[in-house]
Coordinates of C-alpha atoms in Angstrom, one line a residue:
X1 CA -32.6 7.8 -15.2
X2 CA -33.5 7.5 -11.4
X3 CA -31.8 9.4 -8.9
X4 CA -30.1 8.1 -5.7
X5 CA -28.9 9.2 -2.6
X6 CA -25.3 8.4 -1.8
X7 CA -23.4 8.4 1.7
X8 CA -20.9 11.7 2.5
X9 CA -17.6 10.1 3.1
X10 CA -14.5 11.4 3.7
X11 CA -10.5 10.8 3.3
X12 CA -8.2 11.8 6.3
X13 CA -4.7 12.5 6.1
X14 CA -2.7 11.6 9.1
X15 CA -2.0 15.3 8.9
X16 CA -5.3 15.8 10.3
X17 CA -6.8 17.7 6.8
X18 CA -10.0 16.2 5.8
X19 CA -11.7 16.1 2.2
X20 CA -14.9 15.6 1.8
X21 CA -16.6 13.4 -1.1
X22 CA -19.1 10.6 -1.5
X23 CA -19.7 6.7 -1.8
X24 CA -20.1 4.8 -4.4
X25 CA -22.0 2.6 -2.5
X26 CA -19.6 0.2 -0.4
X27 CA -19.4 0.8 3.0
X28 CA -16.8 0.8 5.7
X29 CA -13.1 2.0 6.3
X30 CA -9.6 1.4 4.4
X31 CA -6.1 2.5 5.2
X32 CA -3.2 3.0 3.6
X33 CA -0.2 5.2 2.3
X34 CA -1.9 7.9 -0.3
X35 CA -0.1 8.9 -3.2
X36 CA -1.4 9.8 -7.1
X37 CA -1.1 8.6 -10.9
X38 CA -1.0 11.1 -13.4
X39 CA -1.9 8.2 -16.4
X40 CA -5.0 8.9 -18.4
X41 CA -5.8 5.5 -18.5
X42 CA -5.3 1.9 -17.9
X43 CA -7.6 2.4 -14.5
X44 CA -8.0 -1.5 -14.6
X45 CA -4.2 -2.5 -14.7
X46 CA -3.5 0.1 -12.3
X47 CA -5.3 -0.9 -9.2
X48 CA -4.5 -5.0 -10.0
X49 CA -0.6 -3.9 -10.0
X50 CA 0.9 -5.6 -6.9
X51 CA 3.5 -2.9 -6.7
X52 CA 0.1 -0.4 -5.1
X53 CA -0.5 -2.8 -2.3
X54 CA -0.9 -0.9 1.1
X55 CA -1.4 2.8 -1.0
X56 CA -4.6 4.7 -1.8
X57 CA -4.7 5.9 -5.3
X58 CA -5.8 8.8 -6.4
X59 CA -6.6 9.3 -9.5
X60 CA -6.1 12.6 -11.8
X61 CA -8.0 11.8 -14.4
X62 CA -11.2 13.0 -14.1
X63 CA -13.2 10.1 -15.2
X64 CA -13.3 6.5 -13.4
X65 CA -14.8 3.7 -15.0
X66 CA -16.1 5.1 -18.0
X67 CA -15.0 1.8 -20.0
X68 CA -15.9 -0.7 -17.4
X69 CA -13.7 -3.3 -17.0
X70 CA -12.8 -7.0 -18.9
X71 CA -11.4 -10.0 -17.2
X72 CA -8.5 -10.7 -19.3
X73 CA -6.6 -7.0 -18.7
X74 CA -5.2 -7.4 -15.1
X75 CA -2.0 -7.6 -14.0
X76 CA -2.5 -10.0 -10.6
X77 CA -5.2 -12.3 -9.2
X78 CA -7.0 -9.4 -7.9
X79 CA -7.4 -5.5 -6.9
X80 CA -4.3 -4.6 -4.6
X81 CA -4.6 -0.9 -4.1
X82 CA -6.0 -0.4 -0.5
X83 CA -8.9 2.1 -1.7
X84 CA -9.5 4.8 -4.3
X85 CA -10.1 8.5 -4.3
X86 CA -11.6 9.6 -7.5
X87 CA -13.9 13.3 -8.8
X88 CA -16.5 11.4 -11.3
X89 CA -17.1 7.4 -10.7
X90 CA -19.4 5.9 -13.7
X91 CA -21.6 3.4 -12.7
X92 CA -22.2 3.1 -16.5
X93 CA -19.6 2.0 -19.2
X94 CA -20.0 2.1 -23.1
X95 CA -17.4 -0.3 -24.3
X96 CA -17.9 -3.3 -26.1
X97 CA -15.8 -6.1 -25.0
X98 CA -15.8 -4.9 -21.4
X99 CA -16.9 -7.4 -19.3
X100 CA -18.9 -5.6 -16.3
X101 CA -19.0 -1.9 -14.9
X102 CA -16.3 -1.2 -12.5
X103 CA -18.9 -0.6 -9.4
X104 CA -19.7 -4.9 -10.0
X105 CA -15.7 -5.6 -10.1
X106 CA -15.5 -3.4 -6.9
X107 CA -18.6 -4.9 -5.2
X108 CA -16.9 -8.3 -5.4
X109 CA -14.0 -7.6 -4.1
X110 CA -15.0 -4.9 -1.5
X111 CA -12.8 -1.9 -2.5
X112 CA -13.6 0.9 -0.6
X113 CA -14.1 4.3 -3.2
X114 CA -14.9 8.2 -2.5
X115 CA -15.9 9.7 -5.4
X116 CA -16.7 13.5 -6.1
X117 CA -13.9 14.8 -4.3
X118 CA -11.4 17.5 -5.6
X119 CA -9.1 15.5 -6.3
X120 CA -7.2 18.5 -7.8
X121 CA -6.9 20.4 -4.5
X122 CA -5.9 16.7 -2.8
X123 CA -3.0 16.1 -5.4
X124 CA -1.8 19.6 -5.1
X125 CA -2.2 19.1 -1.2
X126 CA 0.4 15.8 -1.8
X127 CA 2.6 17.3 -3.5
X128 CA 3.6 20.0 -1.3
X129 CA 3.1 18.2 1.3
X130 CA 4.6 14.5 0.5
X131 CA 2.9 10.9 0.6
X132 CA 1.8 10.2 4.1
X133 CA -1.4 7.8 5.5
X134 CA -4.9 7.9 5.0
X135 CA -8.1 6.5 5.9
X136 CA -11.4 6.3 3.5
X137 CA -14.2 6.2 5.1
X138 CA -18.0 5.8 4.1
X139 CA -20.1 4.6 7.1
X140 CA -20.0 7.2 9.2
X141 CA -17.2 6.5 12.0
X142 CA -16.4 9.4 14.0
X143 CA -13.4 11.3 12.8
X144 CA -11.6 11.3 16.4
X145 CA -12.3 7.2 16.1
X146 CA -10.4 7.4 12.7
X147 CA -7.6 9.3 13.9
X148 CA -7.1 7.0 16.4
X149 CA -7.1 4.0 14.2
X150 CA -4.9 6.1 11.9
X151 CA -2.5 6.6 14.5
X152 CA -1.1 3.0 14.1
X153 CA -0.8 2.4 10.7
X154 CA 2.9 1.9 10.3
X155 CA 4.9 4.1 7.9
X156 CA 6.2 2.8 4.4
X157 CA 9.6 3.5 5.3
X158 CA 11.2 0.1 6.4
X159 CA 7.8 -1.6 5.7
X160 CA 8.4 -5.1 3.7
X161 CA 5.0 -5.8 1.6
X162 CA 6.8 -8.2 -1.1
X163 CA 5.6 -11.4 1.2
X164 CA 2.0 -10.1 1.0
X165 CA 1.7 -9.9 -2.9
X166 CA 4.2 -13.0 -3.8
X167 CA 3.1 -16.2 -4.9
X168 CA 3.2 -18.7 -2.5
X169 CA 4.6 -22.0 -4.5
X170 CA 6.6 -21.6 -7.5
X171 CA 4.7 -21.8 -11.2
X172 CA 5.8 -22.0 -15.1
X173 CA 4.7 -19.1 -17.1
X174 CA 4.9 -19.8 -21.1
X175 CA 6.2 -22.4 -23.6
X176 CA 8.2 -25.3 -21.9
X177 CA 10.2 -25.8 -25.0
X178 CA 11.1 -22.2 -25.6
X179 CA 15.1 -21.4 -26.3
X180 CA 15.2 -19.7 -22.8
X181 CA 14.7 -20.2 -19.5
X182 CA 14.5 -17.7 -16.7
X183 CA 14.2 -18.1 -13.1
X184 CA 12.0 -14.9 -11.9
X185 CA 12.0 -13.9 -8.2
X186 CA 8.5 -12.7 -7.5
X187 CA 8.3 -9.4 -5.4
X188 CA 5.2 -8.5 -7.2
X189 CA 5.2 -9.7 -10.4
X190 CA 2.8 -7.9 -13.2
X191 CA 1.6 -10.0 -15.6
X192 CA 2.4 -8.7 -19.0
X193 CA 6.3 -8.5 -17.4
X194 CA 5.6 -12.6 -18.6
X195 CA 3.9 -11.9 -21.3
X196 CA 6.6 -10.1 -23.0
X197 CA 9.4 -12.5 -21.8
X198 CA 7.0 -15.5 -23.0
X199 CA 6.8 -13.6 -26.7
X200 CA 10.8 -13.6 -26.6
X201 CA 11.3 -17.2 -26.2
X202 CA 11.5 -17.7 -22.8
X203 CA 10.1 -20.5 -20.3
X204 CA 9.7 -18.6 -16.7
X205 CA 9.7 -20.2 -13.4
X206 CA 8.4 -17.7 -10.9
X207 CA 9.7 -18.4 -7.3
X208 CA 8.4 -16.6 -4.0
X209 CA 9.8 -13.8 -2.8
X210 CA 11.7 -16.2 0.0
X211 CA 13.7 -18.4 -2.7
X212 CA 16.9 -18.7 -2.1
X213 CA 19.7 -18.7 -5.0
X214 CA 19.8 -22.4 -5.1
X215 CA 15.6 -22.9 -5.2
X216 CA 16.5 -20.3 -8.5
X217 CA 19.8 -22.4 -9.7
X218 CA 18.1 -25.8 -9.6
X219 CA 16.0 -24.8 -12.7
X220 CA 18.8 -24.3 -14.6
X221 CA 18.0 -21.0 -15.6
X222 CA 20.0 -18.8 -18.4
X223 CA 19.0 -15.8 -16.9
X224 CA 17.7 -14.1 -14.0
X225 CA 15.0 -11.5 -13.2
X226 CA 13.8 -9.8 -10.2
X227 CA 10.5 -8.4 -10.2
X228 CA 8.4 -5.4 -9.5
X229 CA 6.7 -5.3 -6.1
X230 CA 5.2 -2.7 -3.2
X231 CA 7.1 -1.8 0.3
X232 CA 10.7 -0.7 1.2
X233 CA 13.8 -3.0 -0.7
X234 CA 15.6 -2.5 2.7
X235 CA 13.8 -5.4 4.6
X236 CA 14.3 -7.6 1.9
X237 CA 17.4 -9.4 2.9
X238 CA 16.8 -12.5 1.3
X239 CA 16.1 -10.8 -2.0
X240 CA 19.1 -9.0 -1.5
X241 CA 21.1 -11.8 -0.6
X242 CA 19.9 -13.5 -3.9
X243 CA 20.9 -10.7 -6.2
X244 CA 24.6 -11.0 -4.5
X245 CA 24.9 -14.5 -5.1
X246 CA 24.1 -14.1 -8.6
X247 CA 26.2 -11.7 -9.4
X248 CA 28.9 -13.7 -7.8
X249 CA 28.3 -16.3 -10.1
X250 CA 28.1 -13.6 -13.1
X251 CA 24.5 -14.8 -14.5
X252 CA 22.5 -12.4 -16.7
X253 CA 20.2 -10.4 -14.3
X254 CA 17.8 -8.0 -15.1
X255 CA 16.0 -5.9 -12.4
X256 CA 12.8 -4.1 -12.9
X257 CA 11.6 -1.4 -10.2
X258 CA 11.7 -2.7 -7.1
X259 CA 14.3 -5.4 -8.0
X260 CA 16.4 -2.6 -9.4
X261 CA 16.5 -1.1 -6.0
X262 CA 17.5 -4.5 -4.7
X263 CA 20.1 -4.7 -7.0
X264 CA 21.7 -1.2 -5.7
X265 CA 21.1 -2.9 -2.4
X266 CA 23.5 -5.7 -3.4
X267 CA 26.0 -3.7 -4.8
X268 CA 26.0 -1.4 -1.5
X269 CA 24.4 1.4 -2.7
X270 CA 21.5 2.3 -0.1
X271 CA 18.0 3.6 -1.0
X272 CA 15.8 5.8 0.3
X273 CA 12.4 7.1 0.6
X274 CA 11.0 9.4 -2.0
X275 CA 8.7 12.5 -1.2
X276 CA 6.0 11.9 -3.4
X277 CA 7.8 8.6 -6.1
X278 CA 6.3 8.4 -9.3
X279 CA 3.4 7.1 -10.7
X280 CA 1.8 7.4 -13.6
X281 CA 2.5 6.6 -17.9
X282 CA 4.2 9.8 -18.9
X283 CA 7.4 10.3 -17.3
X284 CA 10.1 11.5 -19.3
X285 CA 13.5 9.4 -18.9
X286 CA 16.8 10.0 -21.2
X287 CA 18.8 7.0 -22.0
X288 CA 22.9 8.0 -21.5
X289 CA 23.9 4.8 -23.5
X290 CA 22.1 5.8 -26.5
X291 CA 21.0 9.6 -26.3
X292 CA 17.5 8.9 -26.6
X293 CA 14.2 10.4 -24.7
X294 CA 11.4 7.8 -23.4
X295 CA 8.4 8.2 -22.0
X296 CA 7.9 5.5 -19.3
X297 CA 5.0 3.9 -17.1
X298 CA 6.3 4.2 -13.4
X299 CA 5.2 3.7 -10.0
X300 CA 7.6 3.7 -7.0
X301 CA 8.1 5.6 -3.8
X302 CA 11.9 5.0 -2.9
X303 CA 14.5 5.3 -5.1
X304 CA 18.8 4.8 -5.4
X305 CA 21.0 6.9 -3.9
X306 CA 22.2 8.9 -6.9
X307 CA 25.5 9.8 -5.2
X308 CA 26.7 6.6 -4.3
X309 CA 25.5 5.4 -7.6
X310 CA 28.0 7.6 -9.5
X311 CA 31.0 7.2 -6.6
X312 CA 31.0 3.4 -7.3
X313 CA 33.4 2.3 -9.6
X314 CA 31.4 -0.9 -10.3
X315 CA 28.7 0.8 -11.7
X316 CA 27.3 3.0 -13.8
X317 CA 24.0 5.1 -14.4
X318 CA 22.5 4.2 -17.7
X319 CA 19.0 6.4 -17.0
X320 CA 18.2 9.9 -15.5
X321 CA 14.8 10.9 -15.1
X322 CA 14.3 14.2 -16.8
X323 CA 11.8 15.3 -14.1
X324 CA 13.9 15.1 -10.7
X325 CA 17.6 14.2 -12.3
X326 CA 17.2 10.6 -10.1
X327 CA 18.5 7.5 -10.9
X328 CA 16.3 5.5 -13.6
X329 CA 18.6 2.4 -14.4
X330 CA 22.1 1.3 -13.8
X331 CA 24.3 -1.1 -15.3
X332 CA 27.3 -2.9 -13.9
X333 CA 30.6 -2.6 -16.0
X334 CA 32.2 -5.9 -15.1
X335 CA 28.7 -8.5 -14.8
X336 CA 26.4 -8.9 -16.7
X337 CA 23.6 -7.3 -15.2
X338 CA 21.5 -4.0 -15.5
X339 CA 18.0 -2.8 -14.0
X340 CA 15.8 0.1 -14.5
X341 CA 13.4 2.0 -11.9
X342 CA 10.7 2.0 -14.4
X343 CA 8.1 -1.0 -15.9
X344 CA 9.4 -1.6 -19.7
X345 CA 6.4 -3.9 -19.6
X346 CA 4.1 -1.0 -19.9
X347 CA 0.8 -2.1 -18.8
X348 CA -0.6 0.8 -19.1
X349 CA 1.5 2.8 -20.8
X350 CA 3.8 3.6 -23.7
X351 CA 5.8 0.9 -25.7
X352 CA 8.9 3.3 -25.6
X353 CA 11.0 0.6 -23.0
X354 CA 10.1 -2.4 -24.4
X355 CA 13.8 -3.0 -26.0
X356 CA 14.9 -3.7 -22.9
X357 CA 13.5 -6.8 -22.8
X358 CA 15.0 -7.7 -25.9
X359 CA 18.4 -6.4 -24.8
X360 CA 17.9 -9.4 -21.8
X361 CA 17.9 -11.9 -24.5
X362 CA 20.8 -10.3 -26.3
X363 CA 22.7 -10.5 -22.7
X364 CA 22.0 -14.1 -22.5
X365 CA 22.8 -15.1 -25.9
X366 CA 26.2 -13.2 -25.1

């Protein structure tokens, strides 16, 4: 084994505090909101979620890149997490079908890393603390230079990052003679949210984030769904307008995450921004419908205003996370439409949710 040198870098908080770590070996500077995920793995799926555009992950399991990386496992076209913060980075992987090491997949698409920081110390420094911006840097600029540049990175709150991560024309995911078709909005579609609709049936056309009702009507769709995505729902009039228009027409809709929160939006019930959100594979939610515990993959930094949630006659909360007693899916009484802050699509993460795909089709076939 030869022995290398690597660059000091460092990760500032816009609080000033400064944590010290290394390069992996790509240099330069990367912004961004900082925030953490608690999963143990699914590193891959993780940073290729469009829902982490414009945040700097950090992660809290100790080991990064130990299994390398394969092709076929991402949820988007490409990395969308603005940098990464990690204790041990492997530059070697011991996994059989992985396709190249994670250092080759971040070389080629330039994502800025600091490894061999305490990442303990930084997490518990976020928590108490909440989510605010950051800046990686591994070539050396000045700190004062950083701060600076730091200075005008705008906030998450009232940011809109849907139209950075949504497609730009509309495309067909699946079988074109399936039983069901659904017209997706794309805020920041993952993947595997296809995948499983594709495995149940369904032909999906995925529109931009921009499409109005009609641009979703014209396909003749029996059902609705609004997507995942990054930023703050409250920019997103459009979106919102679509999810009213819908539900004036009483078509099954089905609202993952961000399009949950759009949903609430619709309905009048406001959103705001969480301290820290929640990311990661193991959050505990119970289900009022049934009675039943889930653990759930998440990753969101705003949420629905519990009180209004449970003042509106309209609606009614199906969800509570067992963590923080917030709002972690809703139903509507009189349309048929429900959502849920979390990603039943669970990539990574546990299979706990995936009924509520199913219980999409059952809405439709109703």
């Amino acid at each position: 084994m030869k022995y290398t040198t690597r660059q000091s870098a460092i990760l500032l908080l816009s609080d000033g505090t400064i944590f010290h770590g290394k390069s992996i070996g790509i240099s330069g500077t990367t912004f961004g909101e900082v925030c953490f995920n608690t999963g143990m793995t699914g590193y891959q799926e993780i940073f290729t979620d469009p829902s982490y555009f414009g945040q700097i992950m950090v992660a809290t399991n100790a080991h990064i890149g130990n299994y390398g990386v394969n092709e076929n496992e991402v949820e988007s076209d490409g990395i969308k997490i603005s940098g990464l913060v990690c204790k041990n980075f492997s530059f070697n992987y011991s996994r059989a079908d992985a396709s190249e090491s994670l250092e080759e997949y971040f070389i080629k698409q330039n994502l800025i890393c600091i490894s061999d920081v305490d990442t303990r110390a930084l997490v518990s420094y976020i928590r108490d603390h909440g989510a605010m911006n950051a800046v990686i840097c591994t070539d050396g600029t000045s700190v004062e230079e950083l701060k600076a540049s730091l200075a005008n990175v705008p906030d998450m709150k009232g940011l809109e990052l849907a139209s950075k991560v949504s497609t730009k024309e509309p495309y067909f995911y699946g079988d074109e003679n399936a039983t069901y078709k659904i017209a997706a909005l794309d805020l920041g579609i993952k993947t595997n949210i296809l995948r499983n609709l594709a495995k149940r049936d369904c032909y999906i056309k995925v529109f931009p984030f921009d499409s109005t009702y009609n641009d979703l009507a014209s396909f003749n769709p029996d059902g609705f769904f609004l997507s995942n995505g990054p930023g703050d729902p409250e920019p997103l009039a459009g979106a919102i307008q679509v999810a009213k228009e819908i539900l004036e027409n009483n078509k099954p809709l089905f609202g993952i995450c961000l399009g949950h929160q759009v949903i609430g939006l619709a309905n009048g019930i406001s959103t705001y921004k969480m301290f820290n959100g929640h990311r990661g594979i193991n959050h505990p939610v119970k289900n009022l419908i049934s009675g039943k515990g889930e653990i759930t993959s998440q990753n969101h930094g705003f949420a629905v205003n519990k009180e209004e949630l449970e003042a509106n006659a309209d609606l009614e909360i199906t969800h509570v996370h067992l963590n923080d007693g917030t709002v972690a899916g809703m139903r509507m009484k009189d349309k048929n439409c429900f959502s849920v802050q979390y990603h039943p699509e669970a990539s990574p993460g546990p299979h706990d949710s995936s009924y509520l795909f199913d219980q999409f089709i059952e809405n439709i076939k109703k």
